[in-house]
Amino acid sequence: MTVRILENAHLRMCVSPQGGTVLSLDSVPDGQPLLQAGKGTRPDDVALFPMLPLANRVRDNRFKLAGEWIALPTSPADGDFFLHGDGWLHRWTVASQTTESIILTMRQRHDCGFDYQAELRYTLVDSCLQVAMLLRHLGEKPMLYGMGIHPFFALRDDATLAFSAAGYWPEGEQHLPAAWQGVLPPEVDFNQPRAVADRWQNVGYSGWSGVATLRRAGMTVRLTASTPWLMLYHPPGAPFICLEPQTHPVDAHSLPGQPGLVLLQEGEVLRFAAQIARL
């Protein structure tokens, strides 16, 4: 597997064109990881991967667009869903690279209507990793799109997490969201800093402020993104917690108004940006 290295005086990261993934992101002065390193032996055994042309799951793996049912592709990573799209499963082309930045591109087309060119840019700026994605729809028929990132933040026993949110979707069957709740019970409320409980957590949040802060001994890491939806995932015993900013909530395709999804005409683009910084 080809690995590309980006580095400055503050951060060092390894990027793989396979899946457009980040394999590691570490602090240079002390070697501490911001993201939990992965070996890339499985598509999700990485430190961060892109989600496009949609994020997470869609109920029954289909949705209605202009009165027509759209059947999503099958995925080699999941038997039931087009899980996180397919950007994290395919090989990207390295368009350019410097010591602190890399641009990856990918072209995909599916019979369901996804037909796009994507660009993924990772850039180190001081103590911050900047992630930028651009997707351009190339199909003649309009299509719904969404995107996000799936980072695996390194977690320690002393870690606390804080972010504001207005409501949440508890996890239902097949990891799909149950009915939205406007009151956050204590176990899913991070409006004030609190420890991350070591139990199964797979929760979608709405009204996210766009900032999440993870603190542990010797390190504070901040995630920022301009989207009101955030997914939190933590399996019990795992040395990581995933905080996934998305342009739409999970299963938005099945929700009234399909919130956050963008209908692109031929030639139109969807953009996403996020930052992961050591403070």
Coordinates of C-alpha atoms in Angstrom, one line a residue:
M1 CA 0.0 0.0 0.0
T2 CA 1.4 3.4 -1.0
V3 CA 1.6 5.9 1.9
R4 CA 2.1 9.6 1.5
I5 CA 3.5 11.6 4.4
L6 CA 2.7 15.2 5.2
E7 CA 4.6 17.0 8.0
N8 CA 5.4 20.4 9.5
A9 CA 6.9 21.5 12.8
H10 CA 3.7 20.6 14.6
L11 CA 2.0 17.6 13.0
R12 CA 2.8 14.5 11.0
M13 CA 0.3 12.5 9.1
C14 CA 0.2 9.5 6.8
V15 CA -2.3 9.4 3.9
S16 CA -3.3 6.5 1.7
P17 CA -4.7 7.0 -1.8
Q18 CA -6.7 3.8 -1.1
G19 CA -10.0 5.2 0.2
G20 CA -8.5 8.7 0.4
T21 CA -7.8 7.8 4.0
V22 CA -5.7 9.2 6.8
L23 CA -3.7 6.4 8.5
S24 CA -2.3 8.5 11.3
L25 CA -2.2 12.1 12.7
D26 CA 0.4 12.7 15.4
S27 CA 1.8 15.7 17.3
V28 CA 5.5 16.2 16.3
P29 CA 6.8 17.7 19.6
D30 CA 5.7 14.8 21.9
G31 CA 4.5 12.1 19.5
Q32 CA 1.0 12.0 20.9
P33 CA -1.7 10.9 18.5
L34 CA -4.6 13.2 17.7
L35 CA -6.3 10.4 15.8
Q36 CA -6.1 6.7 16.6
A37 CA -3.7 5.2 14.0
G38 CA -5.0 2.5 11.7
K39 CA -3.1 0.0 9.5
G40 CA -5.5 0.1 6.6
T41 CA -5.9 -3.7 6.5
R42 CA -9.7 -3.1 6.4
P43 CA -11.5 -0.1 4.9
D44 CA -12.4 1.1 8.3
D45 CA -9.1 0.3 10.0
V46 CA -7.8 3.9 9.5
A47 CA -7.6 7.1 11.4
L48 CA -10.1 9.0 9.1
F49 CA -12.0 8.4 5.9
P50 CA -14.2 10.5 3.7
M51 CA -18.0 9.9 3.4
L52 CA -19.5 10.5 0.0
P53 CA -21.7 10.7 -2.0
L54 CA -23.7 10.2 1.2
A55 CA -23.0 9.7 4.9
N56 CA -23.9 6.7 7.0
R57 CA -27.1 4.6 6.1
V58 CA -30.4 5.0 4.2
R59 CA -33.4 3.0 5.3
D60 CA -34.0 0.0 3.1
N61 CA -31.1 1.2 0.9
R62 CA -33.5 3.3 -1.2
F63 CA -35.2 6.6 -1.3
K64 CA -37.7 8.6 -3.3
L65 CA -36.6 11.4 -5.7
A66 CA -39.2 13.3 -7.8
G67 CA -41.7 10.5 -7.1
E68 CA -39.3 7.7 -8.3
W69 CA -37.7 5.1 -6.0
I70 CA -33.9 5.2 -6.3
A71 CA -32.2 1.9 -5.3
L72 CA -28.8 2.5 -3.9
P73 CA -25.8 0.4 -4.9
T74 CA -24.7 -2.7 -3.0
S75 CA -21.6 -2.3 -0.9
P76 CA -18.7 -4.7 -0.4
A77 CA -18.4 -3.4 3.1
D78 CA -22.0 -3.9 4.2
G79 CA -24.7 -6.4 3.2
D80 CA -27.6 -4.1 3.8
F81 CA -26.6 -0.5 3.1
F82 CA -24.5 1.7 0.8
L83 CA -22.7 2.4 4.0
H84 CA -21.0 5.8 4.0
G85 CA -21.1 5.8 0.2
D86 CA -18.1 4.4 -1.6
G87 CA -15.4 7.1 -1.5
W88 CA -13.7 5.3 1.4
L89 CA -13.6 2.0 -0.6
H90 CA -12.1 3.1 -3.9
R91 CA -8.6 4.2 -4.8
W92 CA -8.0 7.9 -5.4
T93 CA -5.5 9.5 -7.7
V94 CA -2.9 11.8 -6.3
A95 CA -3.2 15.0 -8.3
S96 CA -0.5 16.9 -6.4
Q97 CA 1.5 16.9 -3.2
T98 CA 3.8 19.2 -1.2
T99 CA 5.3 18.6 2.2
E100 CA 2.2 20.0 3.9
S101 CA -0.7 19.3 1.5
I102 CA -2.1 16.7 -0.8
I103 CA -4.9 16.7 -3.3
L104 CA -6.7 13.5 -4.3
T105 CA -9.3 13.0 -7.0
M106 CA -11.8 10.3 -7.9
R107 CA -14.3 9.7 -10.6
Q108 CA -17.4 7.6 -9.9
R109 CA -20.6 6.7 -11.7
H110 CA -23.5 4.4 -10.6
D111 CA -26.7 3.3 -12.4
C112 CA -28.8 4.8 -9.6
G113 CA -27.8 8.4 -10.7
F114 CA -24.6 9.1 -8.8
D115 CA -22.2 10.5 -11.4
Y116 CA -19.5 12.7 -10.0
Q117 CA -15.9 13.9 -9.9
A118 CA -14.6 14.4 -6.3
E119 CA -11.6 16.3 -5.0
L120 CA -10.2 15.7 -1.5
R121 CA -7.6 18.0 0.0
Y122 CA -5.6 17.5 3.2
T123 CA -3.5 20.4 4.4
L124 CA -1.4 20.9 7.5
V125 CA -1.5 24.5 8.8
D126 CA 0.5 24.9 12.0
S127 CA -1.2 22.6 14.5
C128 CA -4.3 22.1 12.4
L129 CA -5.3 19.5 9.8
Q130 CA -7.7 21.1 7.3
V131 CA -9.9 18.8 5.3
A132 CA -11.8 20.1 2.2
M133 CA -14.0 18.1 -0.2
L134 CA -15.6 19.1 -3.4
L135 CA -18.0 17.0 -5.4
R136 CA -19.2 17.9 -8.9
H137 CA -22.3 16.2 -10.4
L138 CA -21.7 15.2 -14.0
G139 CA -24.9 13.3 -14.8
E140 CA -27.7 14.7 -17.0
K141 CA -30.4 13.9 -14.4
P142 CA -30.3 15.7 -11.0
M143 CA -29.2 13.7 -8.0
L144 CA -29.2 14.1 -4.2
Y145 CA -25.8 14.3 -2.5
G146 CA -24.3 14.5 0.9
M147 CA -20.9 14.1 2.5
G148 CA -18.8 14.2 5.7
I149 CA -15.8 12.7 7.4
H150 CA -15.3 9.8 9.8
P151 CA -12.4 10.5 12.1
F152 CA -11.3 8.2 14.9
F153 CA -10.1 10.4 17.8
A154 CA -7.6 8.8 20.1
L155 CA -9.3 8.2 23.5
R156 CA -7.8 7.8 27.0
D157 CA -9.5 6.9 30.3
D158 CA -9.1 10.5 31.5
A159 CA -10.7 12.1 28.4
T160 CA -13.6 14.5 28.6
L161 CA -15.7 15.6 25.6
A162 CA -17.8 18.8 25.1
F163 CA -20.1 20.0 22.3
S164 CA -23.4 21.7 22.2
A165 CA -26.5 20.2 20.5
A166 CA -30.2 20.9 20.5
G167 CA -31.5 17.3 20.1
Y168 CA -30.7 13.8 19.1
W169 CA -31.7 10.6 17.4
P170 CA -31.4 7.5 19.5
E171 CA -30.1 4.4 17.7
G172 CA -32.8 2.1 16.4
E173 CA -32.9 -1.1 14.5
Q174 CA -30.1 -1.8 12.0
H175 CA -28.2 1.2 13.4
L176 CA -30.8 3.5 11.9
P177 CA -32.1 6.5 13.9
A178 CA -35.2 6.2 16.0
A179 CA -37.5 9.1 16.5
W180 CA -35.8 12.5 17.1
Q181 CA -35.8 13.7 20.7
G182 CA -35.6 17.4 21.8
V183 CA -34.4 16.7 25.3
L184 CA -30.9 15.2 25.8
P185 CA -30.7 12.7 28.7
P186 CA -27.5 12.9 30.8
E187 CA -25.9 9.9 29.1
V188 CA -25.9 11.6 25.7
D189 CA -25.6 15.3 26.8
F190 CA -22.2 16.8 26.2
N191 CA -23.2 20.5 26.5
Q192 CA -21.0 20.5 29.5
P193 CA -17.7 18.6 29.5
R194 CA -18.1 15.0 30.7
A195 CA -16.3 11.7 30.5
V196 CA -17.0 9.3 27.6
A197 CA -18.7 6.3 29.0
D198 CA -17.2 3.0 27.9
R199 CA -20.4 1.5 26.4
W200 CA -21.9 1.2 23.0
Q201 CA -22.7 4.6 21.7
N202 CA -24.1 5.4 18.2
V203 CA -26.0 8.7 18.4
G204 CA -26.9 11.3 15.9
Y205 CA -27.1 15.0 17.0
S206 CA -28.9 18.0 15.5
G207 CA -28.3 21.6 16.2
W208 CA -24.6 21.0 16.7
S209 CA -22.7 24.2 17.0
G210 CA -19.9 23.0 14.7
V211 CA -17.3 22.7 17.5
A212 CA -16.4 19.7 19.6
T213 CA -13.5 19.6 22.1
L214 CA -11.8 16.4 23.4
R215 CA -9.5 16.9 26.4
R216 CA -7.1 14.4 27.9
A217 CA -3.9 14.6 29.9
G218 CA -1.4 16.7 27.9
M219 CA -3.6 17.3 24.9
T220 CA -6.7 19.2 23.8
V221 CA -8.1 18.4 20.3
R222 CA -10.8 20.5 18.7
L223 CA -13.0 19.5 15.7
T224 CA -14.8 22.2 13.8
A225 CA -17.1 22.0 10.7
S226 CA -19.8 24.2 9.3
T227 CA -22.6 21.7 9.5
P228 CA -25.4 21.3 12.2
W229 CA -25.3 17.5 12.2
L230 CA -22.8 15.3 14.1
M231 CA -22.6 11.6 14.6
L232 CA -21.0 10.1 17.7
Y233 CA -19.8 6.5 17.7
H234 CA -17.9 4.5 20.4
P235 CA -17.8 0.7 20.8
P236 CA -17.1 -0.5 24.3
G237 CA -13.4 -1.1 24.9
A238 CA -12.3 0.8 21.8
P239 CA -9.3 3.2 22.1
F240 CA -11.2 5.8 20.0
I241 CA -14.3 7.8 19.7
C242 CA -15.7 8.9 16.3
L243 CA -17.1 12.4 15.9
E244 CA -18.5 12.6 12.4
P245 CA -19.6 15.9 11.0
Q246 CA -22.0 15.4 8.2
T247 CA -23.9 17.6 5.7
H248 CA -27.1 15.8 6.6
P249 CA -28.5 13.6 9.4
V250 CA -28.4 9.8 9.1
D251 CA -31.2 8.6 6.9
A252 CA -32.1 12.1 5.8
H253 CA -33.2 10.5 2.5
S254 CA -36.2 9.1 4.4
L255 CA -37.0 12.2 6.5
P256 CA -39.6 14.9 5.5
G257 CA -37.9 17.5 3.4
Q258 CA -34.7 15.4 3.2
P259 CA -32.8 17.8 5.4
G260 CA -29.2 18.7 4.5
L261 CA -29.1 16.8 1.3
V262 CA -28.4 18.8 -1.8
L263 CA -30.0 18.2 -5.2
L264 CA -27.3 18.9 -7.8
Q265 CA -27.9 19.6 -11.5
E266 CA -25.3 18.8 -14.0
G267 CA -22.1 20.7 -13.3
E268 CA -23.2 21.9 -9.9
V269 CA -20.9 21.3 -6.8
L270 CA -21.2 20.4 -3.2
R271 CA -18.5 21.4 -0.7
F272 CA -17.5 20.3 2.8
A273 CA -14.8 21.5 5.1
A274 CA -13.6 20.6 8.6
Q275 CA -10.6 21.1 10.8
I276 CA -8.9 19.0 13.5
A277 CA -6.6 21.0 15.6
R278 CA -4.4 20.5 18.6
L279 CA -4.8 23.5 20.9

